[in-house]
Short mmCIF file of N, CA and C and ligand atoms in Angstrom, two decimals:
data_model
loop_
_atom_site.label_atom_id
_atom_site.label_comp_id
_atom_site.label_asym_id
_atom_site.label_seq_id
_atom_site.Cartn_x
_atom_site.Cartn_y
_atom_site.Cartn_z
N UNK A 133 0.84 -1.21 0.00
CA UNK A 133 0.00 0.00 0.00
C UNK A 133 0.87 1.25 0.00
N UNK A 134 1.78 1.10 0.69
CA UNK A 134 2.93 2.30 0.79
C UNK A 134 3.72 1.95 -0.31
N UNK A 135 3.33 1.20 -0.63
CA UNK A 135 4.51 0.99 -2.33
C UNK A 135 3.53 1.90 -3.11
N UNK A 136 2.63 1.07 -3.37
CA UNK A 136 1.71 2.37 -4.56
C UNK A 136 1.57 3.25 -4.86
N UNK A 137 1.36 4.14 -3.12
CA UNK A 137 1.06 5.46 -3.03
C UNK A 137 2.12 6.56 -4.07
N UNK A 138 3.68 5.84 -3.35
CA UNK A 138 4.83 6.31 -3.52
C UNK A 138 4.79 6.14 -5.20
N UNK A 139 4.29 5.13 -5.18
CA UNK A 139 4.21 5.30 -6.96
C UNK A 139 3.46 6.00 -7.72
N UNK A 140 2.27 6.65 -6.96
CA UNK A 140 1.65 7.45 -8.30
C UNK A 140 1.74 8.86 -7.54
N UNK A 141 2.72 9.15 -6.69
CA UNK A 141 3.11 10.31 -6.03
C UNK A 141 4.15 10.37 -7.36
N UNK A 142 5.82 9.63 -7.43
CA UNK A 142 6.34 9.54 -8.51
C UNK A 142 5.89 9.91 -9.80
N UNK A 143 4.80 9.38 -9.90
CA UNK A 143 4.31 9.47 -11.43
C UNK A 143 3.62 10.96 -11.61
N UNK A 144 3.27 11.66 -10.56
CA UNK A 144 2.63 13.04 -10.83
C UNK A 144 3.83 14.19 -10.86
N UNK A 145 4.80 13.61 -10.06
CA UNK A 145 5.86 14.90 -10.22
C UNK A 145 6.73 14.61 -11.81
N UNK A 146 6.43 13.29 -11.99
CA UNK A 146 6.79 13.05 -13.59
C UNK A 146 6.22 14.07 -14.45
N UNK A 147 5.23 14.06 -15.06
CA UNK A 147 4.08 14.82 -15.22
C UNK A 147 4.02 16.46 -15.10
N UNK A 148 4.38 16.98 -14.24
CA UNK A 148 4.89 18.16 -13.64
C UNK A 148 6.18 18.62 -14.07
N UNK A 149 6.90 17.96 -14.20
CA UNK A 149 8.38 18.13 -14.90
C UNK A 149 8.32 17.99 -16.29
N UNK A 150 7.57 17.21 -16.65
CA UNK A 150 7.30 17.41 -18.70
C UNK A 150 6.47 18.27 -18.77
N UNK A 151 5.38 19.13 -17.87
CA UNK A 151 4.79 19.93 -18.56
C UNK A 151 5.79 21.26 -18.61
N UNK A 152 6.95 21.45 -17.50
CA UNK A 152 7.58 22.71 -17.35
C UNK A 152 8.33 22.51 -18.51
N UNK A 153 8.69 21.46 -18.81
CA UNK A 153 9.55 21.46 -20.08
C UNK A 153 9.11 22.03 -21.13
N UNK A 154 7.91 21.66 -21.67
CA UNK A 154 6.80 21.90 -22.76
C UNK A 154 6.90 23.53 -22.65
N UNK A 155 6.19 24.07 -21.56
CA UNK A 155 6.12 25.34 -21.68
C UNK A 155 7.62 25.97 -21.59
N UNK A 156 8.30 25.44 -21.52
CA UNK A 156 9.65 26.26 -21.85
C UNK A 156 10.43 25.85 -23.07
N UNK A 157 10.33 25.14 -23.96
CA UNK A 157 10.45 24.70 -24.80
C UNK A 157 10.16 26.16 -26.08
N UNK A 158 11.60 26.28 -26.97
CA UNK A 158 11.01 27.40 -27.86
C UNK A 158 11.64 28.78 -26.92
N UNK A 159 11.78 28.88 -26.03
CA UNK A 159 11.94 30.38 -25.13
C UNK A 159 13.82 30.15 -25.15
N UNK A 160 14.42 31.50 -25.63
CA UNK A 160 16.14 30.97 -26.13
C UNK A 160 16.91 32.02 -24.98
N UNK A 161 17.88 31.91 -24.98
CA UNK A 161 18.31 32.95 -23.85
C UNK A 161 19.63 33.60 -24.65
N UNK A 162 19.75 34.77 -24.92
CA UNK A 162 20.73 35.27 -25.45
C UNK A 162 21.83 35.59 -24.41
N UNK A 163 23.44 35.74 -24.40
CA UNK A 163 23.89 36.22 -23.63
C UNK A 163 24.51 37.55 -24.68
N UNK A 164 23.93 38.98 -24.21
CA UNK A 164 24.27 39.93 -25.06
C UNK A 164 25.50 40.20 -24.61
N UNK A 165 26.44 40.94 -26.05
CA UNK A 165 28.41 40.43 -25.97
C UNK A 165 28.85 39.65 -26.20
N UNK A 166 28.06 38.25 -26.23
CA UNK A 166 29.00 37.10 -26.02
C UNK A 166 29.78 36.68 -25.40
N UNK A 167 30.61 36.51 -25.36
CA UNK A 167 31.97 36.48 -24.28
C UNK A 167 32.33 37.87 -23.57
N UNK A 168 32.32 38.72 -24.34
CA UNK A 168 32.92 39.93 -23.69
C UNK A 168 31.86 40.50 -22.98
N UNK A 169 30.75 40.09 -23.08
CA UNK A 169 29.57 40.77 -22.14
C UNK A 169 28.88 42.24 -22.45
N UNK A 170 28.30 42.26 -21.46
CA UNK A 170 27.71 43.60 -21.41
C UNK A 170 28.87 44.86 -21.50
N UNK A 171 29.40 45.50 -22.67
CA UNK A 171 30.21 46.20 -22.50
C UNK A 171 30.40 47.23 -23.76
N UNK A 172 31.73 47.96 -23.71
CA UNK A 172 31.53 49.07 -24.85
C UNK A 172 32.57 48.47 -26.01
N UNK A 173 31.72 47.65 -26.92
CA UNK A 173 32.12 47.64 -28.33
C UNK A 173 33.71 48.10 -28.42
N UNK A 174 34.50 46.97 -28.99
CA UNK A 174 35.84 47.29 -29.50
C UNK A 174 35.33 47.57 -30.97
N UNK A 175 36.57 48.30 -31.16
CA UNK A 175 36.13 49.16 -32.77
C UNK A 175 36.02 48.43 -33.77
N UNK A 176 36.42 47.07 -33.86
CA UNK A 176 36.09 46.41 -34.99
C UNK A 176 34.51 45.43 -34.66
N UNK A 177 34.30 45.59 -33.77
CA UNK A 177 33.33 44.52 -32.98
C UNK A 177 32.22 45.00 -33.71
N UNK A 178 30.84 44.28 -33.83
CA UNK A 178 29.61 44.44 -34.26
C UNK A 178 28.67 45.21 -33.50
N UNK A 179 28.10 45.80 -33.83
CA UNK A 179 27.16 46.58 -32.51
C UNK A 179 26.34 45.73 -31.94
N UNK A 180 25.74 46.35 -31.03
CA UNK A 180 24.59 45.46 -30.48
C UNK A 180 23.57 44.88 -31.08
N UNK A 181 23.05 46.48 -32.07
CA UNK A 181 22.37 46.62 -32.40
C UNK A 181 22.39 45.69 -34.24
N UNK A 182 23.30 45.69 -34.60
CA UNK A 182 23.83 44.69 -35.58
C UNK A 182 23.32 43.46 -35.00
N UNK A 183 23.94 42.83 -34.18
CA UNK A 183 23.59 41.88 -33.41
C UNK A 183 22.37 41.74 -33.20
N UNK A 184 21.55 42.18 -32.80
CA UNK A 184 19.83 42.30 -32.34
C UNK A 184 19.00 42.00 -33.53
N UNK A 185 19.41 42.95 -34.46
CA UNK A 185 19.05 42.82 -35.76
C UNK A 185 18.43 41.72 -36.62
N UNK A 186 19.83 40.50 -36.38
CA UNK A 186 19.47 39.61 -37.10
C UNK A 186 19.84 38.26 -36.63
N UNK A 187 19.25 38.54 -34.70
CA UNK A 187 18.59 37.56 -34.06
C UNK A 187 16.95 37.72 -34.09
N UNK A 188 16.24 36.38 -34.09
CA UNK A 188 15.17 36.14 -34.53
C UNK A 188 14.87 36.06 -32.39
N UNK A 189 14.53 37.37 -32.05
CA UNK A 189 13.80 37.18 -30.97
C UNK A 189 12.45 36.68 -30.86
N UNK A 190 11.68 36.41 -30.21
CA UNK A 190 11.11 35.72 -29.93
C UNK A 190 10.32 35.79 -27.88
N UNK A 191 8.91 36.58 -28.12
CA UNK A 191 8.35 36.57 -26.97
C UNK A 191 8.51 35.22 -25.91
N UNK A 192 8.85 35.86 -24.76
CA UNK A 192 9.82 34.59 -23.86
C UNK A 192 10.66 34.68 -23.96
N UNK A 193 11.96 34.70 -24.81
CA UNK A 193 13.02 34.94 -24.80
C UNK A 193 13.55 35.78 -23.80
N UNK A 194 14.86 35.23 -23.19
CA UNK A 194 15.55 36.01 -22.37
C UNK A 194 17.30 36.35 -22.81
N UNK A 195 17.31 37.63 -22.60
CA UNK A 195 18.69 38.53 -22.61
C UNK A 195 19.61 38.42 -21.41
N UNK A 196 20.40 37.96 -21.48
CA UNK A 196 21.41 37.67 -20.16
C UNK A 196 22.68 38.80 -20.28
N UNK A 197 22.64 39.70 -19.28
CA UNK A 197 24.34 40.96 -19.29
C UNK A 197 24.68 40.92 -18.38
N UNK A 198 26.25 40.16 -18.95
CA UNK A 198 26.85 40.09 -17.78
C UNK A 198 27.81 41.49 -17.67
N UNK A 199 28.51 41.77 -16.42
CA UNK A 199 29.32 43.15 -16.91
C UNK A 199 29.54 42.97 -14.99
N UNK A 200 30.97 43.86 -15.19
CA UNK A 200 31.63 44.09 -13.39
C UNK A 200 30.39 44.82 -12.82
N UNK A 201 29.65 44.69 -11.46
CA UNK A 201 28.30 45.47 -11.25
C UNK A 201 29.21 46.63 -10.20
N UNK A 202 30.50 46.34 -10.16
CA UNK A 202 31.20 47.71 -9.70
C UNK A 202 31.86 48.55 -10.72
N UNK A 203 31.45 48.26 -11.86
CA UNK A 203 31.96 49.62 -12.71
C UNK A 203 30.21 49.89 -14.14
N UNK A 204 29.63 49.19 -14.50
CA UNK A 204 28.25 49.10 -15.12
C UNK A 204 27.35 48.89 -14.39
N UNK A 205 26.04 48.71 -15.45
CA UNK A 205 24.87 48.06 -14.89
C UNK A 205 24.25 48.74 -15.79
N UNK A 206 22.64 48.48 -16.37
CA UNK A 206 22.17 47.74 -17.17
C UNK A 206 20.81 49.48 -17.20
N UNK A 207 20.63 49.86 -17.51
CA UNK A 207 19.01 50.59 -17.84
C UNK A 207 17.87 50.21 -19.04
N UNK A 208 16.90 49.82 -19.06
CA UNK A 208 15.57 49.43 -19.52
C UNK A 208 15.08 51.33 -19.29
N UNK A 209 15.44 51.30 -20.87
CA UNK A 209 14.37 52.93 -20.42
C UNK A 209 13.88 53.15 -22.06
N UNK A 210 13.58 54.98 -21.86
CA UNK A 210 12.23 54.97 -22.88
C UNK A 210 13.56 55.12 -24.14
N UNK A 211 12.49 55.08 -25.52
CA UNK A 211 13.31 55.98 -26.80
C UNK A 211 14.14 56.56 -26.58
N UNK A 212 12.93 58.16 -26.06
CA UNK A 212 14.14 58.95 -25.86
C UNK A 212 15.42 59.59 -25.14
N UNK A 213 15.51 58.53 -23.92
CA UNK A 213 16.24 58.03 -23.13
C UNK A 213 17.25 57.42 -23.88
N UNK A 214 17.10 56.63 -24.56
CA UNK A 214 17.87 55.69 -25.29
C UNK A 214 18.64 56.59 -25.94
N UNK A 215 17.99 57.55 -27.33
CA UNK A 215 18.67 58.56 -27.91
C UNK A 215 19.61 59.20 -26.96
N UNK A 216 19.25 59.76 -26.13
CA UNK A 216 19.64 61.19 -25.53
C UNK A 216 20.90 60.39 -24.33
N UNK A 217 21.30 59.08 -24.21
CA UNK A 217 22.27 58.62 -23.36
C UNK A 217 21.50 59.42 -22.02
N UNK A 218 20.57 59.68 -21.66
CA UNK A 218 19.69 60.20 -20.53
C UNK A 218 19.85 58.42 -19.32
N UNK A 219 21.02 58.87 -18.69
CA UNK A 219 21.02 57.75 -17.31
C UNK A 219 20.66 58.19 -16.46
N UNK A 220 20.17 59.36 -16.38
CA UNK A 220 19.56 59.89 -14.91
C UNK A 220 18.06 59.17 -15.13
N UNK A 221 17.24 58.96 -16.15
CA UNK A 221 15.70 58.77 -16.51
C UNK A 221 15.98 57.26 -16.82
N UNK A 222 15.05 56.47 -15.84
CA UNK A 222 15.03 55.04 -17.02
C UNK A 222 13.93 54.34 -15.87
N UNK A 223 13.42 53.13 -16.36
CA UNK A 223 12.47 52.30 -16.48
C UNK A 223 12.84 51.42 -14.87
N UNK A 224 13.74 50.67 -15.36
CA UNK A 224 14.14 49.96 -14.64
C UNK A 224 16.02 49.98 -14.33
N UNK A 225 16.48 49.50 -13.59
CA UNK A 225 17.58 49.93 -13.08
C UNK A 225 18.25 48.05 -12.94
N UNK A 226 19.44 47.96 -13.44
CA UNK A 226 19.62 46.65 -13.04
C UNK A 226 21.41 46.44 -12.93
N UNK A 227 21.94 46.28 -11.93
CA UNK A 227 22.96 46.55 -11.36
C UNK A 227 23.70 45.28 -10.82
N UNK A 228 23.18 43.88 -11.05
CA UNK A 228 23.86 43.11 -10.35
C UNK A 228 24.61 42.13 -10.41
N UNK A 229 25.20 42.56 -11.62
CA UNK A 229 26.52 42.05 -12.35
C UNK A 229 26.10 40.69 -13.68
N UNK A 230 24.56 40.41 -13.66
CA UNK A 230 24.48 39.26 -14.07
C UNK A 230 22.99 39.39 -14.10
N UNK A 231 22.61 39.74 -15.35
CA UNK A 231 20.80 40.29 -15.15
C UNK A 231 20.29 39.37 -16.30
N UNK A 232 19.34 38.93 -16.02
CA UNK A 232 18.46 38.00 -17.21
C UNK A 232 17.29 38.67 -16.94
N UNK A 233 17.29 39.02 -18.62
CA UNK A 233 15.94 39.99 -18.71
C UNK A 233 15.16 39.29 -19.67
N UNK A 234 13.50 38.79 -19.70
CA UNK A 234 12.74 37.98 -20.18
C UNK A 234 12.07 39.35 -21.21
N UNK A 235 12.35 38.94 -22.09
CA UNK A 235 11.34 39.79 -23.16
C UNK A 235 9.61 39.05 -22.74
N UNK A 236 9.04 40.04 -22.39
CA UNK A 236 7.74 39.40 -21.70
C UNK A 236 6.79 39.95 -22.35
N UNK A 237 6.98 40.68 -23.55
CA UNK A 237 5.85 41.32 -24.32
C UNK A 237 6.17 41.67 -26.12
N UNK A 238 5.78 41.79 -26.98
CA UNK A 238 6.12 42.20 -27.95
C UNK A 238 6.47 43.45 -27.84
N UNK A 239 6.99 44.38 -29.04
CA UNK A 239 7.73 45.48 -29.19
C UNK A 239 8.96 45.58 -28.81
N UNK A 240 9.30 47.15 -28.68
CA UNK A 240 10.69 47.09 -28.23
C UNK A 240 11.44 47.21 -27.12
N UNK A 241 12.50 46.73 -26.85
CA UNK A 241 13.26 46.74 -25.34
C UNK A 241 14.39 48.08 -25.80
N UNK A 242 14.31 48.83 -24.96
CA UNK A 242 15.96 49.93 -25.08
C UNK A 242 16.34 49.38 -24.41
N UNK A 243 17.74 49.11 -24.21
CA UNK A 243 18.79 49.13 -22.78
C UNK A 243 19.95 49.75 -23.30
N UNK A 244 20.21 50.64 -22.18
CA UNK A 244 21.45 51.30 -22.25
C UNK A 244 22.56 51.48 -21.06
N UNK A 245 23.58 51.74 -20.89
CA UNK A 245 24.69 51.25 -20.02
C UNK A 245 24.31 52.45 -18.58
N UNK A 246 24.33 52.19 -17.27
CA UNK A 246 23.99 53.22 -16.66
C UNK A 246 24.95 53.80 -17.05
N UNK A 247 26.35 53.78 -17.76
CA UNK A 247 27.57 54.68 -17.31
C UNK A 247 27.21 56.06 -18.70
N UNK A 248 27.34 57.17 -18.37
CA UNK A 248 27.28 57.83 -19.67
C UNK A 248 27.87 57.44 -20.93
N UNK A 249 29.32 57.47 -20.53
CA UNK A 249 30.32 57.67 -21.64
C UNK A 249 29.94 56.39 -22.25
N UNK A 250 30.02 54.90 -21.32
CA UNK A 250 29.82 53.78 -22.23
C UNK A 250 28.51 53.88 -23.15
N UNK A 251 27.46 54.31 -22.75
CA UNK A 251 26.50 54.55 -23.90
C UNK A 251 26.43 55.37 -24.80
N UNK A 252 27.31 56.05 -24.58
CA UNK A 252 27.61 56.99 -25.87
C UNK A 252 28.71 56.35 -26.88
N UNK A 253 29.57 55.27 -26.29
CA UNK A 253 30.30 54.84 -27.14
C UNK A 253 29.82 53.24 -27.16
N UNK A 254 28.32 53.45 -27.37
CA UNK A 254 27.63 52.66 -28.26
C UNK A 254 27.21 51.06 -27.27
N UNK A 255 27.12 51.29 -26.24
CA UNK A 255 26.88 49.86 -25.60
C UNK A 255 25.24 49.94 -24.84
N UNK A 256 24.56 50.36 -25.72
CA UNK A 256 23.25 49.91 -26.08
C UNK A 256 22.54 49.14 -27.24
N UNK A 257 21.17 49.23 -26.56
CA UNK A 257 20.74 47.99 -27.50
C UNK A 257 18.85 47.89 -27.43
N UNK A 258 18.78 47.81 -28.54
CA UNK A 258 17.17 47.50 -29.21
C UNK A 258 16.79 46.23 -28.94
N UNK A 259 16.07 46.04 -28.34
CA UNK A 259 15.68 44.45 -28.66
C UNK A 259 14.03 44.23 -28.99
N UNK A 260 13.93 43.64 -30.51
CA UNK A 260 12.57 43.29 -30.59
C UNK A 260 12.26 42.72 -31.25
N UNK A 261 11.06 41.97 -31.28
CA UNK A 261 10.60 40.62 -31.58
C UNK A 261 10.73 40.59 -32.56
N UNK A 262 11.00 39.29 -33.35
CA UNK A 262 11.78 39.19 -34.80
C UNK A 262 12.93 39.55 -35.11
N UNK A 263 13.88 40.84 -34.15
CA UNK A 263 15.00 40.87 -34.17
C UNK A 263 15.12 42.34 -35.78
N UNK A 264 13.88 43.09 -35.69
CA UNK A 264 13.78 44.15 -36.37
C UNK A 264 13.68 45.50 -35.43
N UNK A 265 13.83 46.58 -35.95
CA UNK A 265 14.00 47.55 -34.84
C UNK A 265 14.35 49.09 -36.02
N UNK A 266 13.32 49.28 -35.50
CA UNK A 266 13.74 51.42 -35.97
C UNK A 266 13.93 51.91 -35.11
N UNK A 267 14.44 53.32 -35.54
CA UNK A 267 14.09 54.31 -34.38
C UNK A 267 15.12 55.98 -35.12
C1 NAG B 1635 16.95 63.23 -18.62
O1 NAG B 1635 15.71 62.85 -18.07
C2 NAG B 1635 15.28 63.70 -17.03
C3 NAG B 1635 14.00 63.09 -16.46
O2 NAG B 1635 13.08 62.82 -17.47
C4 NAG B 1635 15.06 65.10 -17.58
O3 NAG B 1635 14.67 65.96 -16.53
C5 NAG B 1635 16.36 65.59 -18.19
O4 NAG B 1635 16.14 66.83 -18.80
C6 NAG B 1635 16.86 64.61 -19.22
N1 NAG B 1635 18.18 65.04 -19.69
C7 NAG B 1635 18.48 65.04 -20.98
C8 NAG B 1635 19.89 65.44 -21.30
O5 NAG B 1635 17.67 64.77 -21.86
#
């Protein structure tokens, strides 16, 4: 009787573990930089935004930046925030050396570097679904 139980206790957390799979299945995790991380573009390097471009994002998808959280960190802010290297104004604030950010909606993501200078020398980034982007 205590054998059984234990067995279709087993068999439901089975069950529970293929459905998390299922629903995560399809959802990709980028690490933006690549190796070099969250950081300011060497001069031959691709932009971000190159990069963003002509990844096929995808709602669910998550953005991973890594970067020292004692010299960067990460801003989610508006357009014209984005344009204007404006780090005093932003959305969200993310500072902790190692941020995974879930694209949780269609349209577009800004992120830009809290540091001025690094976002002015280009270590921001568009992110949006399909991996298309104006502005
Ligand atoms: C940055 O954003 C703040 C708050 O919206 C605003 O007061 C300030 O004028 C902006 N600075 C620039 C340079 O756009």
């Amino acid at each position: 009787m205590a054998k059984g139980s234990g067995c279709s206790h087993g068999l439901g957390l089975g069950l529970a573990c293929f459905a998390l799979v299922v629903a995560m299945a399809g959802a990709t995790q980028f690490q933006v930089g690549g190796a070099n991380g969250w950081s300011v573009p060497g001069a031959s390097a691709e932009s971000y935004n190159d990069w963003a471009e002509k990844t096929r994002f995808q709602v669910g998808d998550t953005l991973v930046f890594v970067y020292p959280k004692d010299k960067d960190s990460v801003l989610l802010v508006e357009p014209a925030d984005y344009n204007a290297c404006n780090t005093s104004s932003y959305v969200k604030k993310f500072a902790d050396g190692d941020t995974a950010f879930t694209l949780d909606r269609s349209g577009a993501f800004f992120f830009i570097s809290g540091v001025d200078a690094n976002c002015r020398a280009n270590e921001k980034l568009i992110a949006q679904k399909g991996g298309r982007w104006c502005i």
